[in-house]
GROMACS .gro file of N, CA, C and O in nm:
model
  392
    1UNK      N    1   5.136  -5.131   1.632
    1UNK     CA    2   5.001  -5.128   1.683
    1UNK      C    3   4.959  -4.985   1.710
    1UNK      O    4   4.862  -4.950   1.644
    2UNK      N    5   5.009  -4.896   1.789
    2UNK     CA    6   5.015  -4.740   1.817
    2UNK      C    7   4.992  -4.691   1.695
    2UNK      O    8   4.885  -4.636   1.667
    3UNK      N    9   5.090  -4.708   1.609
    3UNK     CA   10   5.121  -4.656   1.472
    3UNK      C   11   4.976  -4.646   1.391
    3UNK      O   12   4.948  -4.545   1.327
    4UNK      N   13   4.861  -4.793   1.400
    4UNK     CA   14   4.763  -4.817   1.393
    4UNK      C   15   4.677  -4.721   1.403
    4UNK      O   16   4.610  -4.658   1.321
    5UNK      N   17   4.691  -4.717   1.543
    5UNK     CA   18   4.584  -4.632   1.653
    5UNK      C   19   4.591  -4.521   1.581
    5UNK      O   20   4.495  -4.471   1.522
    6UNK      N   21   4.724  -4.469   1.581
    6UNK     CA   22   4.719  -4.300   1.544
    6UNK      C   23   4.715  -4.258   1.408
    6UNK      O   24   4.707  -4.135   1.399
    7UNK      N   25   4.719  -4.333   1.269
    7UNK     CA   26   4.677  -4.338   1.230
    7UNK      C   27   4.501  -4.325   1.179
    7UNK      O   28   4.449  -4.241   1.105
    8UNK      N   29   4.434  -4.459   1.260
    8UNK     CA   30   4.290  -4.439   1.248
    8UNK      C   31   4.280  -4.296   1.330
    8UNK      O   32   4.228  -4.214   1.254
    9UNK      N   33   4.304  -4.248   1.429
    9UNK     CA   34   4.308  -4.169   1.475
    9UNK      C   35   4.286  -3.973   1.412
    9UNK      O   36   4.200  -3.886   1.425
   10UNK      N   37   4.426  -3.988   1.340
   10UNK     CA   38   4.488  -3.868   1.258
   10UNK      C   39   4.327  -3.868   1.183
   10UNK      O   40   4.236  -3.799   1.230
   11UNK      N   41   4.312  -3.949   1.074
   11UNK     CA   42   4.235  -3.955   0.985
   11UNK      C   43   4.125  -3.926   1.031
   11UNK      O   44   4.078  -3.840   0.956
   12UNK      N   45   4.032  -3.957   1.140
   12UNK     CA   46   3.889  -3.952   1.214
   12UNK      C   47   3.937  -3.801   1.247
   12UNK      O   48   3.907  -3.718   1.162
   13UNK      N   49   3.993  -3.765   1.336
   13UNK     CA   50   4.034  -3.619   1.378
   13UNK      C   51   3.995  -3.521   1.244
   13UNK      O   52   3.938  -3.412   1.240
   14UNK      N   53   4.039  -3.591   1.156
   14UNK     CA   54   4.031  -3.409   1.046
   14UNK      C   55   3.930  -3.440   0.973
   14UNK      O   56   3.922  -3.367   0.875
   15UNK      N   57   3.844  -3.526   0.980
   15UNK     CA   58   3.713  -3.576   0.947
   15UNK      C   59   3.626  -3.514   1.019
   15UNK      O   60   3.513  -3.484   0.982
   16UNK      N   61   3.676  -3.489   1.135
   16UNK     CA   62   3.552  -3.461   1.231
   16UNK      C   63   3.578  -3.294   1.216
   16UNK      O   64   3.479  -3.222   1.208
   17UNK      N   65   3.652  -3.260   1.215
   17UNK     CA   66   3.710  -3.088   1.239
   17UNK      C   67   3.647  -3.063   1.079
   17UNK      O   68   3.592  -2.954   1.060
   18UNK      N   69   3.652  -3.154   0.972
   18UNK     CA   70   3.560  -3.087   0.858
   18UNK      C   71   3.445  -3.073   0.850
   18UNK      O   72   3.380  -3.006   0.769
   19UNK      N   73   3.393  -3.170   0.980
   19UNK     CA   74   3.251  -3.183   0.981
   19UNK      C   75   3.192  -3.043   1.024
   19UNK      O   76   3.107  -2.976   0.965
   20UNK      N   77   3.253  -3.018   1.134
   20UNK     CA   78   3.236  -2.926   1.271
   20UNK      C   79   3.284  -2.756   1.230
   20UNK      O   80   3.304  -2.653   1.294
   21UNK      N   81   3.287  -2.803   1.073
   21UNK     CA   82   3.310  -2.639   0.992
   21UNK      C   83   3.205  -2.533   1.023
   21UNK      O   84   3.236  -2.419   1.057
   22UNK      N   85   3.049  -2.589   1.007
   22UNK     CA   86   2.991  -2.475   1.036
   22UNK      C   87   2.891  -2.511   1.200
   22UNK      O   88   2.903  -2.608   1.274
   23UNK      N   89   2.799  -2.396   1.212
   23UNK     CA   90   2.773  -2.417   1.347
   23UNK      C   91   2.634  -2.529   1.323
   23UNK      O   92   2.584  -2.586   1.420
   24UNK      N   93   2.587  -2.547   1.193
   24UNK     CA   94   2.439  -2.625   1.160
   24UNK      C   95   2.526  -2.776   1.162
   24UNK      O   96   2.440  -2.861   1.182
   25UNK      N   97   2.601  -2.813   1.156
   25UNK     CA   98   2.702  -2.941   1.117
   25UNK      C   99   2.775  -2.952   1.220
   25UNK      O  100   2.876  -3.017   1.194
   26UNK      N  101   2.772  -2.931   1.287
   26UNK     CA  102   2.824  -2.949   1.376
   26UNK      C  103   2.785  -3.101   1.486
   26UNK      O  104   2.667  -3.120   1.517
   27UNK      N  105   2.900  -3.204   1.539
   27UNK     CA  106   2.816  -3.317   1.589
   27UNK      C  107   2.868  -3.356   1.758
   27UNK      O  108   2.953  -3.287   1.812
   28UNK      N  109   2.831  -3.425   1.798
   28UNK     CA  110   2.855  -3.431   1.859
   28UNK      C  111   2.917  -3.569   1.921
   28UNK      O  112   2.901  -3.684   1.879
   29UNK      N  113   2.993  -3.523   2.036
   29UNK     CA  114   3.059  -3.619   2.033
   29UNK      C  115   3.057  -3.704   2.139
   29UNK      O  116   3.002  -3.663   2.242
   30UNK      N  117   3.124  -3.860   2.139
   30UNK     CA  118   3.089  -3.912   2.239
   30UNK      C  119   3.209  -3.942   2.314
   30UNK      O  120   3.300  -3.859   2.307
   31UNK      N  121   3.228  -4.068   2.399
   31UNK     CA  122   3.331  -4.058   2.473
   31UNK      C  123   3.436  -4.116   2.426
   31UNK      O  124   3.552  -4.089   2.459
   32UNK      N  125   3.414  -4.170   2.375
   32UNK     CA  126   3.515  -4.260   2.267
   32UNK      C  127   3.570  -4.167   2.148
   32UNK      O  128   3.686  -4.185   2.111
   33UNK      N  129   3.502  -4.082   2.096
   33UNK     CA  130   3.531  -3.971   2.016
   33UNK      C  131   3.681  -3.949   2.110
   33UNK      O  132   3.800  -3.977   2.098
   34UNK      N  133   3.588  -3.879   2.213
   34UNK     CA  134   3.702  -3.800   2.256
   34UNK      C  135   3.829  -3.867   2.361
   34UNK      O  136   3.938  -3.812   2.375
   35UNK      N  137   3.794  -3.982   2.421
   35UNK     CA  138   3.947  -4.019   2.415
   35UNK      C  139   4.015  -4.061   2.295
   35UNK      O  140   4.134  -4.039   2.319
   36UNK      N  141   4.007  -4.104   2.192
   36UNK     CA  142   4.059  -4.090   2.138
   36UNK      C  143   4.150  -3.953   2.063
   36UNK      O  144   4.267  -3.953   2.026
   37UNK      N  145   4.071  -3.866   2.059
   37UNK     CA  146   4.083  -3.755   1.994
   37UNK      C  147   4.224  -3.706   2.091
   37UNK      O  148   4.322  -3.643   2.050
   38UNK      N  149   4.202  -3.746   2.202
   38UNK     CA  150   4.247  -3.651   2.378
   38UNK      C  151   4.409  -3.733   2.357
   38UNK      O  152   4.513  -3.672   2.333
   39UNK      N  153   4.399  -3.876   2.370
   39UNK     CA  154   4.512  -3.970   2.370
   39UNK      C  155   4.626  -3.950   2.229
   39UNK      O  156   4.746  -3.954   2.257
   40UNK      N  157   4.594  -3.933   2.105
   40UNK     CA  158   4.656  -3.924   1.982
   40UNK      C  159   4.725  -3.799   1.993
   40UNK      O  160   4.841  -3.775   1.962
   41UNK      N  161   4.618  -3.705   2.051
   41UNK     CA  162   4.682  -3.532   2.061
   41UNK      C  163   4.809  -3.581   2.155
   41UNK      O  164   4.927  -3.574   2.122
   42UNK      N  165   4.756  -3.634   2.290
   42UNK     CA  166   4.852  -3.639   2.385
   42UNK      C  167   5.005  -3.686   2.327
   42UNK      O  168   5.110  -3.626   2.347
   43UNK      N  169   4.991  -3.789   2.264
   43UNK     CA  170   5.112  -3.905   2.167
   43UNK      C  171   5.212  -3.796   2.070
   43UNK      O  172   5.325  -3.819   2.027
   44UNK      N  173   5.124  -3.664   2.050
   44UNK     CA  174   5.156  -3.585   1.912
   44UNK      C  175   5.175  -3.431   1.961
   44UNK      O  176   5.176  -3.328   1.895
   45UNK      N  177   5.194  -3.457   2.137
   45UNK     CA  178   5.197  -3.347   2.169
   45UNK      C  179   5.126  -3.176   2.153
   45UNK      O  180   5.162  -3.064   2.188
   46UNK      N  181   5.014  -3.233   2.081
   46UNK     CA  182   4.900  -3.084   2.069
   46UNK      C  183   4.845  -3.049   2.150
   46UNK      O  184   4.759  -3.121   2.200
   47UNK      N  185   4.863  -2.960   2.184
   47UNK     CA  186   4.786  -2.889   2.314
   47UNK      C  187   4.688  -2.860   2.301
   47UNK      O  188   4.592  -2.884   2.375
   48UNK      N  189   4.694  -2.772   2.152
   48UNK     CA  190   4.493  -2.734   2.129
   48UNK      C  191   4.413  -2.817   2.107
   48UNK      O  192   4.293  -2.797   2.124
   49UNK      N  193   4.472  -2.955   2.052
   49UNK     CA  194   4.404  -3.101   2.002
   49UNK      C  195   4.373  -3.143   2.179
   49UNK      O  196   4.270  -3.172   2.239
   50UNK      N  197   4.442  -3.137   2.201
   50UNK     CA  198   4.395  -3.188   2.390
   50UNK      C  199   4.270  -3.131   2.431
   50UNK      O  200   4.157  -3.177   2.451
   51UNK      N  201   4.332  -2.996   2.440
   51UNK     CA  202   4.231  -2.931   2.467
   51UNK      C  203   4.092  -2.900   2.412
   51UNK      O  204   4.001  -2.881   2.493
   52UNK      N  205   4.067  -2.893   2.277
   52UNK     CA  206   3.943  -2.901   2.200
   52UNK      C  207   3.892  -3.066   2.209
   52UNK      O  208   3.790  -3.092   2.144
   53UNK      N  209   3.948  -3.165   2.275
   53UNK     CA  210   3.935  -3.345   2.297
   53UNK      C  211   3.854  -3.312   2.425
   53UNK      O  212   3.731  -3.321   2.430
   54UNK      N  213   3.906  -3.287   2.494
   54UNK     CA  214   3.857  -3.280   2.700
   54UNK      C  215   3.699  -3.194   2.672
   54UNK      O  216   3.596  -3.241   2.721
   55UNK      N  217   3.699  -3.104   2.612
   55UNK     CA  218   3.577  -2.994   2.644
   55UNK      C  219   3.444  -3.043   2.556
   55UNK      O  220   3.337  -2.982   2.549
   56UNK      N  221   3.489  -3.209   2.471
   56UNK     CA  222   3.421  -3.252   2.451
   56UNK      C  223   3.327  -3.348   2.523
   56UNK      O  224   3.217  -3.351   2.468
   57UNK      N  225   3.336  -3.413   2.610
   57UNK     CA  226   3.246  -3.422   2.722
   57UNK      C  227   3.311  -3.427   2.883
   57UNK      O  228   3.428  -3.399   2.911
   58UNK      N  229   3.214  -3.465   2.973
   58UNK     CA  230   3.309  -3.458   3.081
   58UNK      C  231   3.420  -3.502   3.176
   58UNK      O  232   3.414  -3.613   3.229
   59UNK      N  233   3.511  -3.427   3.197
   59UNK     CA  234   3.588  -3.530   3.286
   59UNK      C  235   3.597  -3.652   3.291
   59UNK      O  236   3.669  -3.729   3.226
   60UNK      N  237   3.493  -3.677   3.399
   60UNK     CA  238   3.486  -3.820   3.411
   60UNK      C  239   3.448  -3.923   3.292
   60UNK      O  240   3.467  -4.044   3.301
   61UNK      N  241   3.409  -3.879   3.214
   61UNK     CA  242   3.316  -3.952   3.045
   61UNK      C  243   3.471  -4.006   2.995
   61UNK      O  244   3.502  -4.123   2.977
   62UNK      N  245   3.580  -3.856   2.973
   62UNK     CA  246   3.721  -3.884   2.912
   62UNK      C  247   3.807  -3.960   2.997
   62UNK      O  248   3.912  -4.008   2.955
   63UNK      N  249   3.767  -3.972   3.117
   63UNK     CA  250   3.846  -4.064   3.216
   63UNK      C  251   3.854  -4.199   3.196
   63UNK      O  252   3.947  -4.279   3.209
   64UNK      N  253   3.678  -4.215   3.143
   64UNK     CA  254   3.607  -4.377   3.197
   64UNK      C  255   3.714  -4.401   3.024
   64UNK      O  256   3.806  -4.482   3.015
   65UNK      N  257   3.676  -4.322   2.926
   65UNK     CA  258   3.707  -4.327   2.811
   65UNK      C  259   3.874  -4.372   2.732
   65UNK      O  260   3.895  -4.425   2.622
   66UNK      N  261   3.983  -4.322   2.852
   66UNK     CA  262   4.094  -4.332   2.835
   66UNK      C  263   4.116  -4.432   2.847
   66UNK      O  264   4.180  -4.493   2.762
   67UNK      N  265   4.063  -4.498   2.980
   67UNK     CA  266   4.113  -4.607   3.048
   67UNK      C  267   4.023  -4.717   2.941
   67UNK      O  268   4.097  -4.809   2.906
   68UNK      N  269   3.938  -4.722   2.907
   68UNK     CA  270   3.903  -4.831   2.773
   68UNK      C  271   3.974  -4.842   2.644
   68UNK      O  272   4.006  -4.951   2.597
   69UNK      N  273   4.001  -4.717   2.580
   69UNK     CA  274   4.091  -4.682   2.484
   69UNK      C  275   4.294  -4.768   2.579
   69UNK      O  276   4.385  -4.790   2.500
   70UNK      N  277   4.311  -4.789   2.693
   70UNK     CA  278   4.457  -4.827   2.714
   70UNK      C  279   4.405  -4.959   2.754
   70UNK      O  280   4.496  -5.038   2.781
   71UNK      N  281   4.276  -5.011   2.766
   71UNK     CA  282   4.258  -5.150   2.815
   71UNK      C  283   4.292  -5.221   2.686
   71UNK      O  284   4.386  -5.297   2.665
   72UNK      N  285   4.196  -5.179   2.600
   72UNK     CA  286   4.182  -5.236   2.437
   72UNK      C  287   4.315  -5.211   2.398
   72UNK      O  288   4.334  -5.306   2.321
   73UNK      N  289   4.425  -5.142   2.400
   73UNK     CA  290   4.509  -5.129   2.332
   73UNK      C  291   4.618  -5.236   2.411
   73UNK      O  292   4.708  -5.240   2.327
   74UNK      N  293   4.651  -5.306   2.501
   74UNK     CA  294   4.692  -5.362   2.569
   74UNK      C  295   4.702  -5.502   2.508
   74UNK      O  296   4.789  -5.577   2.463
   75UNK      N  297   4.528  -5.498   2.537
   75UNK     CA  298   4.540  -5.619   2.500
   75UNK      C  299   4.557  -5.677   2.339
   75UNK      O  300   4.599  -5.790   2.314
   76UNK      N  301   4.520  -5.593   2.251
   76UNK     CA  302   4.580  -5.588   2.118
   76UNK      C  303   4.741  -5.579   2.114
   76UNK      O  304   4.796  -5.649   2.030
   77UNK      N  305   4.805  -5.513   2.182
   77UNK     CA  306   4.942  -5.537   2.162
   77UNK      C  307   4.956  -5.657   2.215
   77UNK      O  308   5.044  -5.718   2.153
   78UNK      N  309   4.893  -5.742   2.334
   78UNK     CA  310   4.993  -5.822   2.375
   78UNK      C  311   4.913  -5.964   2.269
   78UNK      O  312   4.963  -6.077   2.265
   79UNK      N  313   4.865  -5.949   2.240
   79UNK     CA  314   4.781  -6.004   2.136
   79UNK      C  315   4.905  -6.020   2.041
   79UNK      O  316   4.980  -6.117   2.035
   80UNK      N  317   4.910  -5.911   1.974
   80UNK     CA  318   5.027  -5.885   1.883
   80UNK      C  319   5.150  -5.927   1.909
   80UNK      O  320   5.221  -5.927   1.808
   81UNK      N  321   5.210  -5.969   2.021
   81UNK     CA  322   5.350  -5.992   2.103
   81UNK      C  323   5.332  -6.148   2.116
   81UNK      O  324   5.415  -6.235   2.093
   82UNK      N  325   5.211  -6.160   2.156
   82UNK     CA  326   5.208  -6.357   2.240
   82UNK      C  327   5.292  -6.272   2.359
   82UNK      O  328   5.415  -6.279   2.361
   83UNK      N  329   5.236  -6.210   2.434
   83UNK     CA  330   5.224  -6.204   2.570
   83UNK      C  331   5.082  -6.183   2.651
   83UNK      O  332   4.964  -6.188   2.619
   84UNK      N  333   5.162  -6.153   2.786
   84UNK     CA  334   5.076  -6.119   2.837
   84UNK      C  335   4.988  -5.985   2.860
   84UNK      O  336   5.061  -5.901   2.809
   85UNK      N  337   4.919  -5.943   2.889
   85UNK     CA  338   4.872  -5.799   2.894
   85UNK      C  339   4.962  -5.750   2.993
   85UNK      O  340   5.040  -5.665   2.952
   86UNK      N  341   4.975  -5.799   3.176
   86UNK     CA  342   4.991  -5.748   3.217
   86UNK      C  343   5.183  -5.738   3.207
   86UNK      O  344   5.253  -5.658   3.269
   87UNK      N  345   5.226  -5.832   3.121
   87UNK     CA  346   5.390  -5.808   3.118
   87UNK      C  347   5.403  -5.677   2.998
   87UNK      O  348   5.490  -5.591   3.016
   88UNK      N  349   5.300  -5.668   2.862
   88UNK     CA  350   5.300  -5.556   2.784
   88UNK      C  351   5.255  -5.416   2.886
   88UNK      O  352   5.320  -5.315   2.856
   89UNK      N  353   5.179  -5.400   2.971
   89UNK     CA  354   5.141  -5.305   2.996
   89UNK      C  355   5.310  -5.279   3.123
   89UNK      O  356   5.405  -5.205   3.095
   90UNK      N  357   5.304  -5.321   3.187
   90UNK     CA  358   5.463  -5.316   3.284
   90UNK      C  359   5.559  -5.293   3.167
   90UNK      O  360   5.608  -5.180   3.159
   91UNK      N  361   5.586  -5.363   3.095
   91UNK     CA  362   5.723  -5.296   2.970
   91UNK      C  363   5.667  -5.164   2.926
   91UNK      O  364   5.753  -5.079   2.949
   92UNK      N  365   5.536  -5.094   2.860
   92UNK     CA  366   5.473  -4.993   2.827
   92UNK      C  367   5.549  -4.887   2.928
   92UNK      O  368   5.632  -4.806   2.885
   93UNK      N  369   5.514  -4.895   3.056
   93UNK     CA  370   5.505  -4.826   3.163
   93UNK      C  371   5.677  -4.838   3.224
   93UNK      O  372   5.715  -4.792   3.332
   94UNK      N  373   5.755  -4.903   3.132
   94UNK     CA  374   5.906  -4.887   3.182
   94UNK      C  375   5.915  -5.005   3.357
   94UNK      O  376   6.002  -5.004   3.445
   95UNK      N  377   5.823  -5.067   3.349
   95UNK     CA  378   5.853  -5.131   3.509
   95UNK      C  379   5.987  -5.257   3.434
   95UNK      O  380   6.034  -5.272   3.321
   96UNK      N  381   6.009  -5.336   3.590
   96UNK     CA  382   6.057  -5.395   3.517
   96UNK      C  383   5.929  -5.551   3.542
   96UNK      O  384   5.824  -5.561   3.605
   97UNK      N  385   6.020  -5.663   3.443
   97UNK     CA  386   5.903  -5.818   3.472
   97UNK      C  387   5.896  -5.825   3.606
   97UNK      O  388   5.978  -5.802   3.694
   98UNK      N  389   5.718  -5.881   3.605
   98UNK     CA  390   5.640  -5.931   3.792
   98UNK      C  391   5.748  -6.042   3.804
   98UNK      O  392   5.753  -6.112   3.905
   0.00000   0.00000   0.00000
């Protein structure tokens, strides 16, 4: 499922960085852009990908943004499992079963 994510991910990323070649082409982005952009870097360890993700809108926009990007992904994995969300998200997070 991740594998998924970062995938669609990778691919949108260097789509958008071709877009954003000159300063007339340049687009802009929304919040979903950028958690995504912010979360895949994070997974892939890029710092400048993080960082060029966050300064795309604010704080709080990439906050509200993360946390939709780990809701949806949750529940697609546990989707994917025949579980539950909240037993996939506790195994995710290393807890142990409620």
């Amino acid at each position: 499922m991740f594998d998924r994510i970062r995938t669609y991910v990778a691919g949108f990323r260097g789509s958008a960085r071709a877009q954003s070649a000159g300063p007339r082409e340049r687009r802009a982005h929304n919040l979903f852009d950028a958690a995504a952009a912010y979360v895949s870097a994070r997974a892939e360890d890029d710092q400048d990908g993080i960082d060029e993700a966050a300064a795309w809108v604010s704080p709080e926009a990439l906050s509200f943004g993360v946390s939709e990007l780990a809701c949806r992904a949750v529940v697609a994995l546990a989707q994917e499992r025949g579980a539950s969300p909240r037993a996939v998200a506790r195994d995710l997070l290393g807890l142990p079963a409620a």
